[in-house]
Amino acid sequence: SKFESLLDRVAGSDAPDMADILALLNASGAQTQALYRRADDIRRARMGDGILLRAIVEFSSRCSRDCAYCGLRKAHRQLKRYRMNTAEILASVLEAASSGIKTVVLQSGEDDTLDPFWLADVIRAIKSGTQMAVTLSVGEKPQEVYALWRGAGADRYLLKIETTNPSLYRRLHPDMDFDRRLECLRVLRELGYQTGSGSIVGLPGQTAEDLTQDILFFKRCDFDMIGIGPFIAHPDTPLGLEGDGDIQAVLKVLAVTRIVVNNAHMPATTAVGSLEEDHRLAALKSGANVLMPNFTPQPYRQAYEIYPHKRCLTETSGACVPCMETMASAIGRCVNYSRGDSLKIKV
Ligand code: SAM
Ligand code: SF4
Ligand code: FES
């Protein structure tokens, strides 16, 4: 059919046409199912049926930025702020390691008061006590700081571009700079981090053309990991009265990204699991190959409220792994406990 040949053309191109991507994002009815099926086929052919697990430890809710969508934004004065100490972080990482997980993501707000040498010590302690790959997700930092952490043993870094539309980016991040964010991503790659980026789908004012440009950006930058999730309105932010992102739009962006970028790791994000229903299984059947079990201990976990109704908020730290085993078998897949390094050839 015409739609299948469109899928063939996009899947086979190193620089797909903007109009073709837009046409895929506009899929409706039976086309949508064909789109998801193609993404699922490419995921299976390139990454297999094993779902990779990345433990996430949300070690600090302190943030100096004011992203319009995020519950951790500086202006959210009522939020309880915490920073876990070294022993608490190591205990959480060891708990993840003892359940067989080989990657940990250390995530926090973008905290200007964070001591880079302290975090370097934490990284070194994890690397000397475990075999785990360490991924950082702590925002924009000077090149020297990224280099310090890389030298301490950090393997990977996640920094979402959020949106590639510069004017939308500016509206959502009044105190930030789009070009600086691009520069951070460039520096991270140059330092040899396996680098992840990603986007939010359904931001107020975002168009299908914007989403198309996001996908072409992911392709051009050749990221090792790409995280895509819906916008979820947080009542205590300037966007509190906006509608949440539409799950079909998210799944389409995910599927088209998988078709265009066939060799990046892509999580079924917590945000995809945190709309009215949990859509992570749908994401895993539309191109995603990663799940992120939450190992943040209570009471901190409940304080890390990026958006409302976050999944796994009240569970204990060990609960996600058996839950994810069940999710995997529900769709005839399995959990893959390997490190899940980048599939791209590094020279
Ligand atoms: N502070 C670091 C940063 O911004 O890169 C890492 C932590 S931040 C909480 C992680 C991600 O949360 C952001 O990249 C953003 O995409 C996502 N996020 C924040 N608020 C959100 C919302 N209301 N809906 C969906 N995603 C959101
Ligand atoms: Fe801070 Fe990250 Fe939230 Fe922005 S998205 S307010 S930098 S935690
Ligand atoms: Fe966290 Fe189900 S995935 S409890």
CSV table of C-alpha atoms and ligand atoms in Angstrom, one decimal:
chain,number,residue,atom,x,y,z
A,1,SER,CA,0.0,0.0,0.0
A,2,LYS,CA,0.9,3.7,-0.2
A,3,PHE,CA,1.4,3.9,3.6
A,4,GLU,CA,3.7,0.8,3.6
A,5,SER,CA,5.9,2.3,0.9
A,6,LEU,CA,6.1,5.5,2.9
A,7,LEU,CA,7.3,3.5,5.9
A,8,ASP,CA,9.8,1.7,3.6
A,9,ARG,CA,11.1,5.1,2.3
A,10,VAL,CA,11.5,6.6,5.8
A,11,ALA,CA,13.1,3.5,7.3
A,12,GLY,CA,15.6,3.3,4.4
A,13,SER,CA,16.7,6.9,4.4
A,14,ASP,CA,19.7,8.5,6.2
A,15,ALA,CA,18.1,11.9,5.8
A,16,PRO,CA,14.4,11.4,5.6
A,17,ASP,CA,12.1,14.0,4.1
A,18,MET,CA,10.3,16.4,6.5
A,19,ALA,CA,7.0,15.9,4.6
A,20,ASP,CA,7.4,12.1,4.9
A,21,ILE,CA,7.9,12.3,8.7
A,22,LEU,CA,4.9,14.7,9.0
A,23,ALA,CA,2.8,12.2,7.0
A,24,LEU,CA,3.7,9.4,9.4
A,25,LEU,CA,2.9,11.6,12.4
A,26,ASN,CA,-0.5,12.2,10.8
A,27,ALA,CA,-1.3,8.5,10.5
A,28,SER,CA,-4.9,7.6,11.4
A,29,GLY,CA,-7.0,4.5,11.8
A,30,ALA,CA,-5.3,1.3,10.4
A,31,GLN,CA,-2.2,3.3,9.4
A,32,THR,CA,-1.5,4.0,13.1
A,33,GLN,CA,-1.4,0.2,13.8
A,34,ALA,CA,0.9,-0.3,10.8
A,35,LEU,CA,3.2,2.5,12.1
A,36,TYR,CA,3.5,0.9,15.6
A,37,ARG,CA,4.0,-2.6,14.0
A,38,ARG,CA,6.8,-1.3,11.8
A,39,ALA,CA,8.5,0.4,14.8
A,40,ASP,CA,8.1,-2.9,16.8
A,41,ASP,CA,9.6,-4.9,14.0
A,42,ILE,CA,12.6,-2.6,13.7
A,43,ARG,CA,13.1,-2.7,17.5
A,44,ARG,CA,13.0,-6.5,17.5
A,45,ALA,CA,15.4,-6.8,14.6
A,46,ARG,CA,17.9,-4.3,16.0
A,47,MET,CA,17.7,-4.8,19.8
A,48,GLY,CA,16.0,-8.1,20.3
A,49,ASP,CA,13.2,-8.9,22.8
A,50,GLY,CA,15.1,-8.2,26.0
A,51,ILE,CA,13.9,-5.1,27.9
A,52,LEU,CA,16.9,-3.3,29.5
A,53,LEU,CA,16.5,-2.0,33.0
A,54,ARG,CA,18.1,1.2,34.2
A,55,ALA,CA,17.7,1.9,37.9
A,56,ILE,CA,16.9,5.5,38.7
A,57,VAL,CA,17.9,7.2,42.0
A,58,GLU,CA,16.5,10.7,42.2
A,59,PHE,CA,19.1,11.9,44.7
A,60,SER,CA,18.1,15.6,45.0
A,61,SER,CA,15.0,17.7,44.4
A,62,ARG,CA,16.9,21.0,44.6
A,63,CYS,CA,16.8,23.0,41.5
A,64,SER,CA,18.0,26.5,40.4
A,65,ARG,CA,16.0,26.6,37.1
A,66,ASP,CA,12.4,27.6,36.4
A,67,CYS,CA,11.3,25.3,33.5
A,68,ALA,CA,7.6,26.2,33.1
A,69,TYR,CA,6.3,22.6,33.1
A,70,CYS,CA,8.3,21.1,36.0
A,71,GLY,CA,7.2,20.6,39.6
A,72,LEU,CA,10.8,20.9,40.8
A,73,ARG,CA,11.2,24.5,39.4
A,74,LYS,CA,12.7,27.0,41.8
A,75,ALA,CA,9.6,29.1,42.0
A,76,HIS,CA,7.7,26.1,43.5
A,77,ARG,CA,8.4,27.2,47.1
A,78,GLN,CA,6.1,24.8,48.8
A,79,LEU,CA,8.0,21.7,47.5
A,80,LYS,CA,10.0,19.9,50.1
A,81,ARG,CA,13.6,19.9,49.0
A,82,TYR,CA,16.1,17.2,49.9
A,83,ARG,CA,19.5,15.9,48.9
A,84,MET,CA,20.4,12.4,49.8
A,85,ASN,CA,23.8,11.9,51.4
A,86,THR,CA,26.5,9.6,50.1
A,87,ALA,CA,25.6,6.7,52.3
A,88,GLU,CA,22.0,6.9,51.3
A,89,ILE,CA,22.8,7.0,47.6
A,90,LEU,CA,25.2,4.1,47.9
A,91,ALA,CA,22.6,2.0,49.7
A,92,SER,CA,20.1,2.6,46.9
A,93,VAL,CA,22.6,1.8,44.2
A,94,LEU,CA,23.7,-1.4,46.0
A,95,GLU,CA,20.0,-2.4,46.4
A,96,ALA,CA,19.6,-2.0,42.6
A,97,ALA,CA,22.9,-4.0,42.0
A,98,SER,CA,21.7,-6.8,44.3
A,99,SER,CA,18.5,-7.2,42.2
A,100,GLY,CA,20.8,-7.8,39.2
A,101,ILE,CA,20.7,-4.4,37.6
A,102,LYS,CA,23.9,-3.1,36.0
A,103,THR,CA,23.1,0.5,35.2
A,104,VAL,CA,22.1,3.3,37.5
A,105,VAL,CA,20.9,6.8,36.6
A,106,LEU,CA,21.7,9.5,39.2
A,107,GLN,CA,19.1,12.2,38.6
A,108,SER,CA,18.4,15.5,40.3
A,109,GLY,CA,17.3,19.1,39.7
A,110,GLU,CA,19.8,21.4,38.1
A,111,ASP,CA,21.3,22.6,41.4
A,112,ASP,CA,23.9,25.4,41.2
A,113,THR,CA,24.9,24.6,44.8
A,114,LEU,CA,25.8,21.0,44.0
A,115,ASP,CA,29.5,20.4,44.8
A,116,PRO,CA,30.9,18.7,41.7
A,117,PHE,CA,33.7,17.2,43.7
A,118,TRP,CA,31.2,15.6,46.1
A,119,LEU,CA,29.4,14.0,43.1
A,120,ALA,CA,32.7,12.9,41.7
A,121,ASP,CA,33.4,11.0,44.9
A,122,VAL,CA,30.0,9.4,44.8
A,123,ILE,CA,30.6,8.3,41.2
A,124,ARG,CA,34.0,6.8,42.2
A,125,ALA,CA,32.5,5.0,45.2
A,126,ILE,CA,29.9,3.4,42.9
A,127,LYS,CA,32.5,2.4,40.3
A,128,SER,CA,34.8,0.9,42.9
A,129,GLY,CA,32.1,-1.0,44.7
A,130,THR,CA,30.1,-2.3,41.8
A,131,GLN,CA,30.4,-3.1,38.1
A,132,MET,CA,27.6,-0.7,37.2
A,133,ALA,CA,27.4,1.7,34.4
A,134,VAL,CA,26.8,5.2,35.8
A,135,THR,CA,24.5,7.6,34.0
A,136,LEU,CA,24.1,11.2,35.1
A,137,SER,CA,21.1,13.4,34.6
A,138,VAL,CA,21.7,16.6,36.5
A,139,GLY,CA,21.4,19.3,33.9
A,140,GLU,CA,23.7,21.9,32.3
A,141,LYS,CA,27.2,22.2,33.8
A,142,PRO,CA,30.5,23.8,32.6
A,143,GLN,CA,32.7,21.6,30.5
A,144,GLU,CA,35.3,21.2,33.3
A,145,VAL,CA,32.5,19.7,35.5
A,146,TYR,CA,31.4,17.3,32.8
A,147,ALA,CA,35.1,16.3,32.4
A,148,LEU,CA,35.6,15.9,36.1
A,149,TRP,CA,32.7,13.5,36.3
A,150,ARG,CA,33.7,11.6,33.2
A,151,GLY,CA,37.2,11.2,34.8
A,152,ALA,CA,35.6,9.9,38.0
A,153,GLY,CA,34.0,7.1,35.9
A,154,ALA,CA,30.6,8.3,34.7
A,155,ASP,CA,29.7,6.5,31.5
A,156,ARG,CA,26.6,8.2,30.2
A,157,TYR,CA,24.7,11.4,30.4
A,158,LEU,CA,21.0,12.3,29.8
A,159,LEU,CA,20.1,15.9,28.8
A,160,LYS,CA,16.8,16.2,26.9
A,161,ILE,CA,16.5,19.1,24.5
A,162,GLU,CA,12.8,19.1,25.5
A,163,THR,CA,11.8,20.9,22.2
A,164,THR,CA,13.9,21.9,19.2
A,165,ASN,CA,11.7,24.9,18.5
A,166,PRO,CA,13.9,27.7,19.8
A,167,SER,CA,11.1,30.2,20.4
A,168,LEU,CA,9.0,27.6,22.2
A,169,TYR,CA,12.1,26.6,24.2
A,170,ARG,CA,12.7,30.2,25.2
A,171,ARG,CA,9.1,30.6,26.3
A,172,LEU,CA,9.3,27.5,28.5
A,173,HIS,CA,12.8,28.3,29.9
A,174,PRO,CA,13.0,32.0,30.5
A,175,ASP,CA,16.3,31.7,32.4
A,176,MET,CA,18.0,29.3,30.0
A,177,ASP,CA,19.6,29.4,26.6
A,178,PHE,CA,18.8,27.0,23.7
A,179,ASP,CA,22.3,27.3,22.1
A,180,ARG,CA,24.0,26.6,25.5
A,181,ARG,CA,22.0,23.4,25.8
A,182,LEU,CA,23.1,22.3,22.3
A,183,GLU,CA,26.7,23.1,23.3
A,184,CYS,CA,26.3,21.0,26.5
A,185,LEU,CA,25.2,18.0,24.3
A,186,ARG,CA,28.2,18.5,22.0
A,187,VAL,CA,30.6,18.7,24.9
A,188,LEU,CA,29.2,15.6,26.5
A,189,ARG,CA,29.7,13.6,23.3
A,190,GLU,CA,33.2,15.0,22.8
A,191,LEU,CA,34.1,13.8,26.3
A,192,GLY,CA,33.1,10.3,25.4
A,193,TYR,CA,29.8,10.0,27.3
A,194,GLN,CA,27.2,7.8,25.9
A,195,THR,CA,24.7,10.6,25.4
A,196,GLY,CA,21.0,10.7,25.6
A,197,SER,CA,18.6,13.4,24.7
A,198,GLY,CA,14.8,13.5,24.1
A,199,SER,CA,11.7,15.6,24.1
A,200,ILE,CA,8.4,16.3,25.7
A,201,VAL,CA,5.3,15.8,23.5
A,202,GLY,CA,2.2,17.9,23.9
A,203,LEU,CA,3.8,21.0,25.2
A,204,PRO,CA,1.4,24.0,25.0
A,205,GLY,CA,1.9,25.7,21.7
A,206,GLN,CA,3.9,22.8,20.2
A,207,THR,CA,3.0,21.8,16.6
A,208,ALA,CA,3.4,18.7,14.4
A,209,GLU,CA,6.1,20.5,12.5
A,210,ASP,CA,8.0,21.0,15.8
A,211,LEU,CA,7.7,17.2,16.6
A,212,THR,CA,9.0,16.5,13.0
A,213,GLN,CA,12.0,18.7,13.7
A,214,ASP,CA,12.6,17.0,17.0
A,215,ILE,CA,12.8,13.6,15.2
A,216,LEU,CA,15.2,15.0,12.5
A,217,PHE,CA,17.3,16.4,15.3
A,218,PHE,CA,17.6,13.0,17.0
A,219,LYS,CA,18.6,11.5,13.7
A,220,ARG,CA,21.2,14.2,12.9
A,221,CYS,CA,22.8,14.1,16.4
A,222,ASP,CA,23.0,10.3,16.4
A,223,PHE,CA,22.3,10.0,20.1
A,224,ASP,CA,22.9,6.8,22.0
A,225,MET,CA,19.6,7.1,23.9
A,226,ILE,CA,16.4,9.0,23.3
A,227,GLY,CA,13.7,9.6,25.9
A,228,ILE,CA,10.3,10.7,24.8
A,229,GLY,CA,7.3,11.4,27.1
A,230,PRO,CA,4.1,13.3,27.3
A,231,PHE,CA,3.8,16.7,28.9
A,232,ILE,CA,1.9,16.3,32.2
A,233,ALA,CA,0.4,19.4,33.7
A,234,HIS,CA,1.6,20.1,37.2
A,235,PRO,CA,-1.0,22.3,39.1
A,236,ASP,CA,1.7,24.3,40.9
A,237,THR,CA,3.4,25.6,37.7
A,238,PRO,CA,2.5,28.3,35.1
A,239,LEU,CA,1.2,25.5,32.8
A,240,GLY,CA,-1.0,23.9,35.5
A,241,LEU,CA,-4.3,24.6,33.7
A,242,GLU,CA,-3.1,23.2,30.3
A,243,GLY,CA,-4.1,19.8,29.1
A,244,ASP,CA,-1.8,16.8,29.3
A,245,GLY,CA,0.0,15.5,26.2
A,246,ASP,CA,-2.0,13.0,24.1
A,247,ILE,CA,-0.8,9.4,24.4
A,248,GLN,CA,-1.4,8.6,20.7
A,249,ALA,CA,0.8,11.6,19.7
A,250,VAL,CA,3.5,10.3,22.1
A,251,LEU,CA,3.4,6.8,20.7
A,252,LYS,CA,3.6,8.1,17.2
A,253,VAL,CA,6.6,10.3,17.9
A,254,LEU,CA,8.2,7.3,19.6
A,255,ALA,CA,7.4,4.9,16.7
A,256,VAL,CA,8.6,7.3,14.0
A,257,THR,CA,11.8,8.0,16.0
A,258,ARG,CA,12.4,4.2,16.2
A,259,ILE,CA,11.9,3.9,12.5
A,260,VAL,CA,14.2,6.8,11.7
A,261,VAL,CA,16.8,6.1,14.4
A,262,ASN,CA,17.0,2.3,14.5
A,263,ASN,CA,20.0,2.0,16.9
A,264,ALA,CA,19.3,4.2,20.0
A,265,HIS,CA,18.1,2.9,23.3
A,266,MET,CA,14.6,4.2,24.0
A,267,PRO,CA,12.8,3.9,27.3
A,268,ALA,CA,9.1,3.5,28.0
A,269,THR,CA,9.3,6.6,30.2
A,270,THR,CA,7.8,7.0,33.6
A,271,ALA,CA,5.8,9.9,32.2
A,272,VAL,CA,4.3,7.5,29.6
A,273,GLY,CA,3.3,5.4,32.7
A,274,SER,CA,1.9,8.4,34.6
A,275,LEU,CA,-1.1,9.6,32.5
A,276,GLU,CA,-4.6,8.5,33.5
A,277,GLU,CA,-3.6,5.0,32.6
A,278,ASP,CA,-0.2,3.3,32.4
A,279,HIS,CA,0.8,3.2,28.7
A,280,ARG,CA,4.3,1.7,29.1
A,281,LEU,CA,3.3,-1.6,27.5
A,282,ALA,CA,2.0,0.3,24.5
A,283,ALA,CA,5.3,2.2,24.3
A,284,LEU,CA,7.3,-1.1,24.5
A,285,LYS,CA,5.2,-2.3,21.5
A,286,SER,CA,5.9,0.9,19.6
A,287,GLY,CA,9.6,0.9,19.6
A,288,ALA,CA,10.8,1.3,23.2
A,289,ASN,CA,13.3,-1.3,24.6
A,290,VAL,CA,14.1,0.1,28.1
A,291,LEU,CA,12.3,0.4,31.5
A,292,MET,CA,13.5,2.5,34.4
A,293,PRO,CA,12.8,1.0,37.8
A,294,ASN,CA,12.7,3.6,40.6
A,295,PHE,CA,15.1,3.0,43.4
A,296,THR,CA,14.7,6.3,45.2
A,297,PRO,CA,13.9,5.5,48.8
A,298,GLN,CA,11.0,6.9,50.7
A,299,PRO,CA,10.3,9.5,51.9
A,300,TYR,CA,12.4,11.2,49.2
A,301,ARG,CA,10.6,9.4,46.3
A,302,GLN,CA,7.3,11.2,47.1
A,303,ALA,CA,9.0,14.6,47.3
A,304,TYR,CA,10.5,14.2,43.8
A,305,GLU,CA,7.2,15.3,42.2
A,306,ILE,CA,8.1,16.4,38.7
A,307,TYR,CA,4.4,16.0,37.7
A,308,PRO,CA,1.3,14.7,39.5
A,309,HIS,CA,0.2,11.1,39.7
A,310,LYS,CA,3.8,9.9,39.0
A,311,ARG,CA,4.0,6.1,38.7
A,312,CYS,CA,5.4,4.0,41.6
A,313,LEU,CA,5.3,7.0,44.0
A,314,THR,CA,4.2,5.1,47.1
A,315,GLU,CA,5.9,1.7,46.4
A,316,THR,CA,9.0,0.6,48.2
A,317,SER,CA,12.3,0.7,46.3
A,318,GLY,CA,12.5,-2.9,45.4
A,319,ALA,CA,8.9,-3.1,44.0
A,320,CYS,CA,9.5,-2.1,40.4
A,321,VAL,CA,11.8,-5.0,39.3
A,322,PRO,CA,9.3,-7.8,39.9
A,323,CYS,CA,6.6,-5.6,38.5
A,324,MET,CA,8.6,-5.1,35.3
A,325,GLU,CA,9.2,-8.8,35.0
A,326,THR,CA,5.5,-9.2,35.0
A,327,MET,CA,5.1,-6.4,32.4
A,328,ALA,CA,7.6,-8.1,30.1
A,329,SER,CA,6.0,-11.5,30.2
A,330,ALA,CA,2.6,-10.0,29.6
A,331,ILE,CA,3.8,-9.0,26.1
A,332,GLY,CA,5.9,-12.1,25.4
A,333,ARG,CA,9.2,-10.3,26.1
A,334,CYS,CA,11.8,-10.7,28.9
A,335,VAL,CA,14.0,-8.5,31.1
A,336,ASN,CA,17.6,-8.2,29.9
A,337,TYR,CA,19.9,-7.6,32.9
A,338,SER,CA,23.0,-6.6,30.9
A,339,ARG,CA,24.5,-3.1,31.0
A,340,GLY,CA,22.9,-2.2,27.7
A,341,ASP,CA,25.7,-0.1,26.3
A,342,SER,CA,25.3,2.0,23.2
A,343,LEU,CA,24.8,0.0,20.0
A,344,LYS,CA,26.8,2.5,18.1
A,345,ILE,CA,30.3,1.7,17.1
A,346,LYS,CA,32.7,3.8,19.1
A,347,VAL,CA,36.2,4.5,17.7
B,1,SAM,N1,17.1,18.7,36.0
B,1,SAM,C1,17.6,17.8,35.0
B,1,SAM,C2,17.2,18.2,33.6
B,1,SAM,O1,16.3,19.0,33.5
B,1,SAM,O2,17.8,17.8,32.7
B,1,SAM,C3,17.2,16.3,35.2
B,1,SAM,C4,15.9,16.2,36.0
B,1,SAM,S1,14.4,16.7,35.1
B,1,SAM,C5,13.2,16.5,36.4
B,1,SAM,C6,14.1,15.3,34.0
B,1,SAM,C7,13.1,15.5,32.9
B,1,SAM,O3,11.8,15.7,33.5
B,1,SAM,C8,13.3,16.7,32.1
B,1,SAM,O4,14.2,16.5,31.0
B,1,SAM,C9,11.8,16.9,31.5
B,1,SAM,O5,11.7,16.4,30.2
B,1,SAM,C10,11.0,16.1,32.4
B,1,SAM,N2,9.8,16.8,32.9
B,1,SAM,C11,9.8,17.8,33.9
B,1,SAM,N3,8.5,18.2,34.1
B,1,SAM,C12,7.7,17.5,33.3
B,1,SAM,C13,6.3,17.5,33.0
B,1,SAM,N4,5.5,18.4,33.6
B,1,SAM,N5,5.8,16.7,32.1
B,1,SAM,C14,6.7,15.8,31.4
B,1,SAM,N6,8.0,15.8,31.6
B,1,SAM,C15,8.5,16.6,32.5
B,2,SF4,FE1,14.9,21.8,37.2
B,2,SF4,FE2,15.2,19.8,35.4
B,2,SF4,FE3,12.8,20.5,36.4
B,2,SF4,FE4,14.0,22.1,34.7
B,2,SF4,S1,13.2,20.0,34.3
B,2,SF4,S2,12.9,22.7,36.7
B,2,SF4,S3,16.1,21.9,35.3
B,2,SF4,S4,14.5,19.6,37.5
B,3,FES,FE1,7.3,0.5,39.7
B,3,FES,FE2,5.3,-1.2,38.9
B,3,FES,S1,7.0,-0.3,37.7
B,3,FES,S2,5.9,-0.6,40.9
